[in-house]
């Protein structure tokens, strides 16, 4: 398994919900910001439907605040929310257009996405939002570099990213995150209210288990702790 390319300066992480990044990619983001890279986040929803018993009008701002705090822990200063309805995101031309516009605004060389396969692991269906956002975002990378597909976003010049790296069960490349595990744990722990609603397990135990599971050794990659990615090339 090869190392994820790191000869880039600007990265953009695109996901559906607050906490998606912290459930996989945050340890890698912490590594990259330590290298001096400019990494930014775009979240399609605010996760407002994600806390049982808490109305969306309250949960949305709460989860946005938790995500901004989680980003700060791993060195990310810019977090953008697109305002799509949590749980009802569709893989649409509108979403592709808005994501292409975001890519043009932020001008990333590396785009990081979350698993958009039908399953998270065998036997467990993936979220409809994850599937819609990931697939639309992968298409939007090409859209962002084409001046004719969405002429209504011509206020931003076409931009061609070089790669997309997708966190998920299929891994072709990886990065060593041994030195950034504690940052990843602290980042996920910022989602306190959300995690407390998911489980009665002590927060510290819950977040450590999630991060350890997401950053275990990867076959053929020489690191005790690594984040695996499926890498796509765009030639930007």
mmCIF file of C-alpha atoms in Angstrom:
data_model
loop_
_atom_site.group_PDB
_atom_site.id
_atom_site.type_symbol
_atom_site.label_atom_id
_atom_site.label_comp_id
_atom_site.label_asym_id
_atom_site.label_seq_id
_atom_site.Cartn_x
_atom_site.Cartn_y
_atom_site.Cartn_z
ATOM 1 C CA UNK A 1 0.000 0.000 0.000
ATOM 2 C CA UNK A 2 1.403 3.386 -1.031
ATOM 3 C CA UNK A 3 1.640 6.635 0.894
ATOM 4 C CA UNK A 4 -1.031 9.240 0.117
ATOM 5 C CA UNK A 5 0.624 12.021 -1.924
ATOM 6 C CA UNK A 6 1.587 14.960 0.274
ATOM 7 C CA UNK A 7 3.144 17.314 -2.275
ATOM 8 C CA UNK A 8 0.223 19.706 -2.017
ATOM 9 C CA UNK A 9 -0.607 22.774 0.055
ATOM 10 C CA UNK A 10 -4.399 23.230 0.020
ATOM 11 C CA UNK A 11 -6.899 20.547 0.986
ATOM 12 C CA UNK A 12 -10.702 20.507 1.196
ATOM 13 C CA UNK A 13 -12.700 17.931 3.173
ATOM 14 C CA UNK A 14 -16.312 17.520 1.962
ATOM 15 C CA UNK A 15 -18.760 15.503 4.073
ATOM 16 C CA UNK A 16 -22.468 15.271 4.829
ATOM 17 C CA UNK A 17 -22.602 15.786 8.618
ATOM 18 C CA UNK A 18 -20.774 17.152 11.647
ATOM 19 C CA UNK A 19 -18.710 14.267 13.136
ATOM 20 C CA UNK A 20 -18.193 12.498 9.764
ATOM 21 C CA UNK A 21 -14.646 13.861 9.577
ATOM 22 C CA UNK A 22 -13.857 12.919 13.157
ATOM 23 C CA UNK A 23 -14.962 9.335 12.575
ATOM 24 C CA UNK A 24 -12.115 8.736 10.143
ATOM 25 C CA UNK A 25 -10.078 11.527 8.628
ATOM 26 C CA UNK A 26 -9.304 13.879 11.541
ATOM 27 C CA UNK A 27 -6.036 12.155 12.467
ATOM 28 C CA UNK A 28 -4.824 12.613 8.882
ATOM 29 C CA UNK A 29 -5.995 16.235 8.851
ATOM 30 C CA UNK A 30 -3.992 16.863 12.033
ATOM 31 C CA UNK A 31 -0.899 15.391 10.342
ATOM 32 C CA UNK A 32 -1.346 17.642 7.336
ATOM 33 C CA UNK A 33 -1.921 20.858 9.259
ATOM 34 C CA UNK A 34 1.217 20.065 11.292
ATOM 35 C CA UNK A 35 3.023 20.060 7.943
ATOM 36 C CA UNK A 36 1.762 23.583 7.353
ATOM 37 C CA UNK A 37 -0.958 22.676 4.869
ATOM 38 C CA UNK A 38 -4.138 24.757 4.560
ATOM 39 C CA UNK A 39 -7.068 22.355 5.118
ATOM 40 C CA UNK A 40 -10.693 23.496 5.107
ATOM 41 C CA UNK A 41 -14.032 21.802 5.713
ATOM 42 C CA UNK A 42 -17.310 21.941 3.762
ATOM 43 C CA UNK A 43 -20.308 20.221 5.351
ATOM 44 C CA UNK A 44 -23.423 19.766 3.266
ATOM 45 C CA UNK A 45 -25.803 19.662 6.275
ATOM 46 C CA UNK A 46 -25.662 20.880 9.861
ATOM 47 C CA UNK A 47 -26.617 17.470 11.249
ATOM 48 C CA UNK A 48 -29.805 18.920 12.687
ATOM 49 C CA UNK A 49 -31.704 15.601 12.554
ATOM 50 C CA UNK A 50 -28.985 13.714 14.384
ATOM 51 C CA UNK A 51 -29.884 13.950 18.072
ATOM 52 C CA UNK A 52 -32.947 12.051 19.287
ATOM 53 C CA UNK A 53 -35.257 14.205 21.375
ATOM 54 C CA UNK A 54 -33.605 17.481 20.325
ATOM 55 C CA UNK A 55 -35.478 19.584 17.795
ATOM 56 C CA UNK A 56 -33.564 20.430 14.601
ATOM 57 C CA UNK A 57 -33.747 24.165 15.311
ATOM 58 C CA UNK A 58 -31.713 23.545 18.467
ATOM 59 C CA UNK A 59 -29.585 20.639 17.299
ATOM 60 C CA UNK A 60 -28.360 22.333 14.111
ATOM 61 C CA UNK A 61 -26.567 25.286 15.745
ATOM 62 C CA UNK A 62 -25.299 22.982 18.513
ATOM 63 C CA UNK A 63 -23.771 20.550 16.064
ATOM 64 C CA UNK A 64 -22.274 23.336 13.963
ATOM 65 C CA UNK A 65 -20.570 24.689 17.088
ATOM 66 C CA UNK A 66 -19.269 21.224 17.973
ATOM 67 C CA UNK A 67 -17.850 20.798 14.471
ATOM 68 C CA UNK A 68 -16.126 24.178 14.504
ATOM 69 C CA UNK A 69 -14.544 23.283 17.864
ATOM 70 C CA UNK A 70 -13.515 19.845 16.560
ATOM 71 C CA UNK A 71 -11.906 21.440 13.505
ATOM 72 C CA UNK A 72 -9.945 23.870 15.669
ATOM 73 C CA UNK A 73 -8.372 20.970 17.576
ATOM 74 C CA UNK A 74 -6.764 19.621 14.374
ATOM 75 C CA UNK A 75 -5.720 22.993 13.017
ATOM 76 C CA UNK A 76 -8.629 23.782 10.689
ATOM 77 C CA UNK A 77 -9.844 27.383 10.859
ATOM 78 C CA UNK A 78 -12.382 27.543 8.032
ATOM 79 C CA UNK A 79 -15.599 25.493 8.226
ATOM 80 C CA UNK A 80 -18.480 26.066 5.817
ATOM 81 C CA UNK A 81 -22.029 24.686 6.055
ATOM 82 C CA UNK A 82 -24.163 24.527 2.899
ATOM 83 C CA UNK A 83 -27.511 24.175 4.687
ATOM 84 C CA UNK A 84 -28.967 21.123 2.950
ATOM 85 C CA UNK A 85 -31.609 19.211 4.998
ATOM 86 C CA UNK A 86 -30.062 16.516 7.193
ATOM 87 C CA UNK A 87 -31.291 13.048 6.237
ATOM 88 C CA UNK A 88 -32.839 14.217 2.955
ATOM 89 C CA UNK A 89 -29.843 15.022 0.766
ATOM 90 C CA UNK A 90 -30.244 13.898 -2.843
ATOM 91 C CA UNK A 91 -27.529 13.263 -5.412
ATOM 92 C CA UNK A 92 -28.739 16.116 -7.584
ATOM 93 C CA UNK A 93 -27.425 18.574 -10.147
ATOM 94 C CA UNK A 94 -28.047 21.307 -7.573
ATOM 95 C CA UNK A 95 -25.752 19.591 -5.070
ATOM 96 C CA UNK A 96 -23.086 19.005 -7.722
ATOM 97 C CA UNK A 97 -23.258 22.674 -8.667
ATOM 98 C CA UNK A 98 -22.948 23.880 -5.076
ATOM 99 C CA UNK A 99 -20.024 21.555 -4.408
ATOM 100 C CA UNK A 100 -18.314 22.578 -7.650
ATOM 101 C CA UNK A 101 -18.691 26.196 -6.551
ATOM 102 C CA UNK A 102 -17.171 25.356 -3.158
ATOM 103 C CA UNK A 103 -14.217 23.669 -4.850
ATOM 104 C CA UNK A 104 -13.677 26.730 -7.019
ATOM 105 C CA UNK A 105 -13.854 29.027 -3.977
ATOM 106 C CA UNK A 106 -11.388 27.032 -1.888
ATOM 107 C CA UNK A 107 -9.110 25.853 -4.742
ATOM 108 C CA UNK A 108 -7.902 22.583 -3.199
ATOM 109 C CA UNK A 109 -5.272 20.370 -4.729
ATOM 110 C CA UNK A 110 -6.462 17.458 -2.548
ATOM 111 C CA UNK A 111 -10.155 16.765 -1.873
ATOM 112 C CA UNK A 112 -10.995 14.369 0.976
ATOM 113 C CA UNK A 113 -14.344 12.555 0.950
ATOM 114 C CA UNK A 114 -16.180 10.139 3.236
ATOM 115 C CA UNK A 115 -17.227 6.597 2.330
ATOM 116 C CA UNK A 116 -20.046 6.755 -0.220
ATOM 117 C CA UNK A 117 -20.451 3.039 -0.873
ATOM 118 C CA UNK A 118 -23.699 1.202 -0.267
ATOM 119 C CA UNK A 119 -22.337 -0.289 2.949
ATOM 120 C CA UNK A 120 -20.079 0.977 5.718
ATOM 121 C CA UNK A 121 -18.895 -2.546 6.464
ATOM 122 C CA UNK A 122 -20.479 -5.738 5.074
ATOM 123 C CA UNK A 123 -23.970 -6.130 6.433
ATOM 124 C CA UNK A 124 -24.399 -2.495 7.545
ATOM 125 C CA UNK A 125 -26.038 -0.066 5.117
ATOM 126 C CA UNK A 126 -24.383 3.286 4.661
ATOM 127 C CA UNK A 127 -26.284 6.538 5.245
ATOM 128 C CA UNK A 128 -28.275 7.892 2.297
ATOM 129 C CA UNK A 129 -26.659 11.297 2.906
ATOM 130 C CA UNK A 130 -23.159 9.795 2.830
ATOM 131 C CA UNK A 131 -23.904 8.106 -0.501
ATOM 132 C CA UNK A 132 -25.414 11.209 -2.079
ATOM 133 C CA UNK A 133 -22.775 13.655 -0.885
ATOM 134 C CA UNK A 134 -19.769 11.504 -1.725
ATOM 135 C CA UNK A 135 -20.914 10.625 -5.217
ATOM 136 C CA UNK A 136 -21.957 14.190 -6.016
ATOM 137 C CA UNK A 137 -18.673 15.531 -4.654
ATOM 138 C CA UNK A 138 -16.596 13.135 -6.739
ATOM 139 C CA UNK A 139 -18.430 14.365 -9.854
ATOM 140 C CA UNK A 140 -18.161 17.989 -8.694
ATOM 141 C CA UNK A 141 -14.362 17.794 -8.766
ATOM 142 C CA UNK A 142 -14.525 17.422 -12.543
ATOM 143 C CA UNK A 143 -17.393 19.912 -12.797
ATOM 144 C CA UNK A 144 -15.322 22.558 -11.015
ATOM 145 C CA UNK A 145 -12.706 22.439 -13.744
ATOM 146 C CA UNK A 146 -15.183 22.720 -16.623
ATOM 147 C CA UNK A 147 -16.383 26.202 -17.544
ATOM 148 C CA UNK A 148 -19.483 24.988 -19.407
ATOM 149 C CA UNK A 149 -21.289 22.499 -17.115
ATOM 150 C CA UNK A 150 -22.524 25.066 -14.582
ATOM 151 C CA UNK A 151 -22.261 28.506 -16.242
ATOM 152 C CA UNK A 152 -24.206 30.010 -13.334
ATOM 153 C CA UNK A 153 -21.115 29.718 -11.102
ATOM 154 C CA UNK A 154 -18.871 31.608 -13.539
ATOM 155 C CA UNK A 155 -18.096 34.211 -10.865
ATOM 156 C CA UNK A 156 -15.464 31.693 -9.665
ATOM 157 C CA UNK A 157 -12.830 30.646 -12.149
ATOM 158 C CA UNK A 158 -12.634 26.952 -13.083
ATOM 159 C CA UNK A 159 -10.388 24.967 -10.760
ATOM 160 C CA UNK A 160 -8.919 21.489 -11.241
ATOM 161 C CA UNK A 161 -7.962 19.490 -8.159
ATOM 162 C CA UNK A 162 -5.265 16.836 -8.494
ATOM 163 C CA UNK A 163 -6.653 14.053 -6.286
ATOM 164 C CA UNK A 164 -9.602 12.857 -4.231
ATOM 165 C CA UNK A 165 -8.903 10.639 -1.225
ATOM 166 C CA UNK A 166 -11.916 8.714 0.095
ATOM 167 C CA UNK A 167 -12.010 7.424 3.676
ATOM 168 C CA UNK A 168 -13.692 4.037 3.766
ATOM 169 C CA UNK A 169 -13.410 0.273 3.673
ATOM 170 C CA UNK A 170 -11.475 0.257 0.374
ATOM 171 C CA UNK A 171 -7.915 1.518 0.823
ATOM 172 C CA UNK A 172 -5.275 1.881 -1.874
ATOM 173 C CA UNK A 173 -3.149 4.418 0.038
ATOM 174 C CA UNK A 174 -2.567 5.431 3.650
ATOM 175 C CA UNK A 175 -0.919 7.972 5.937
ATOM 176 C CA UNK A 176 0.883 7.364 9.215
ATOM 177 C CA UNK A 177 -1.075 9.055 12.027
ATOM 178 C CA UNK A 178 0.795 7.617 15.005
ATOM 179 C CA UNK A 179 1.783 11.086 16.201
ATOM 180 C CA UNK A 180 -1.677 12.647 15.865
ATOM 181 C CA UNK A 181 -3.911 10.090 17.614
ATOM 182 C CA UNK A 182 -4.403 12.246 20.694
ATOM 183 C CA UNK A 183 -5.469 15.195 18.555
ATOM 184 C CA UNK A 184 -7.959 12.976 16.741
ATOM 185 C CA UNK A 185 -9.402 11.761 20.050
ATOM 186 C CA UNK A 186 -9.717 15.323 21.359
ATOM 187 C CA UNK A 187 -11.342 16.410 18.101
ATOM 188 C CA UNK A 188 -14.021 13.709 18.238
ATOM 189 C CA UNK A 189 -14.629 14.464 21.920
ATOM 190 C CA UNK A 190 -15.830 17.949 20.948
ATOM 191 C CA UNK A 191 -19.027 16.274 19.678
ATOM 192 C CA UNK A 192 -20.031 15.744 23.293
ATOM 193 C CA UNK A 193 -23.780 16.289 23.072
ATOM 194 C CA UNK A 194 -24.116 14.150 19.962
ATOM 195 C CA UNK A 195 -22.063 11.275 21.370
ATOM 196 C CA UNK A 196 -23.855 11.341 24.723
ATOM 197 C CA UNK A 197 -27.123 10.812 22.843
ATOM 198 C CA UNK A 198 -25.681 7.799 21.007
ATOM 199 C CA UNK A 199 -24.357 5.841 23.970
ATOM 200 C CA UNK A 200 -24.258 5.752 27.759
ATOM 201 C CA UNK A 201 -20.621 4.640 27.577
ATOM 202 C CA UNK A 202 -18.231 7.196 29.129
ATOM 203 C CA UNK A 203 -17.254 9.763 26.520
ATOM 204 C CA UNK A 204 -13.511 9.186 26.890
ATOM 205 C CA UNK A 205 -13.883 5.443 26.318
ATOM 206 C CA UNK A 206 -16.237 5.944 23.395
ATOM 207 C CA UNK A 207 -14.017 8.351 21.466
ATOM 208 C CA UNK A 208 -10.810 6.416 22.103
ATOM 209 C CA UNK A 209 -12.424 3.218 20.780
ATOM 210 C CA UNK A 210 -13.676 4.957 17.632
ATOM 211 C CA UNK A 211 -10.316 6.530 16.827
ATOM 212 C CA UNK A 212 -8.360 3.358 17.553
ATOM 213 C CA UNK A 213 -10.669 1.393 15.272
ATOM 214 C CA UNK A 214 -10.419 3.965 12.451
ATOM 215 C CA UNK A 215 -6.629 4.206 12.645
ATOM 216 C CA UNK A 216 -5.556 0.608 13.011
ATOM 217 C CA UNK A 217 -2.720 -0.920 10.955
ATOM 218 C CA UNK A 218 -3.335 -1.239 7.222
ATOM 219 C CA UNK A 219 -2.181 -4.248 5.201
ATOM 220 C CA UNK A 220 1.084 -3.511 3.452
ATOM 221 C CA UNK A 221 1.632 -0.143 5.118
ATOM 222 C CA UNK A 222 4.456 0.212 7.677
ATOM 223 C CA UNK A 223 2.730 2.125 10.494
ATOM 224 C CA UNK A 224 1.116 1.034 13.741
ATOM 225 C CA UNK A 225 -1.623 3.629 13.239
ATOM 226 C CA UNK A 226 -2.778 4.738 9.808
ATOM 227 C CA UNK A 227 -5.769 6.177 7.988
ATOM 228 C CA UNK A 228 -6.558 4.397 4.737
ATOM 229 C CA UNK A 229 -7.920 6.070 1.609
ATOM 230 C CA UNK A 230 -9.025 5.086 -1.865
ATOM 231 C CA UNK A 231 -7.182 7.541 -4.108
ATOM 232 C CA UNK A 232 -8.624 8.994 -7.327
ATOM 233 C CA UNK A 233 -6.526 10.959 -9.818
ATOM 234 C CA UNK A 234 -7.779 14.031 -11.693
ATOM 235 C CA UNK A 235 -4.592 15.442 -13.202
ATOM 236 C CA UNK A 236 -5.088 19.023 -12.096
#
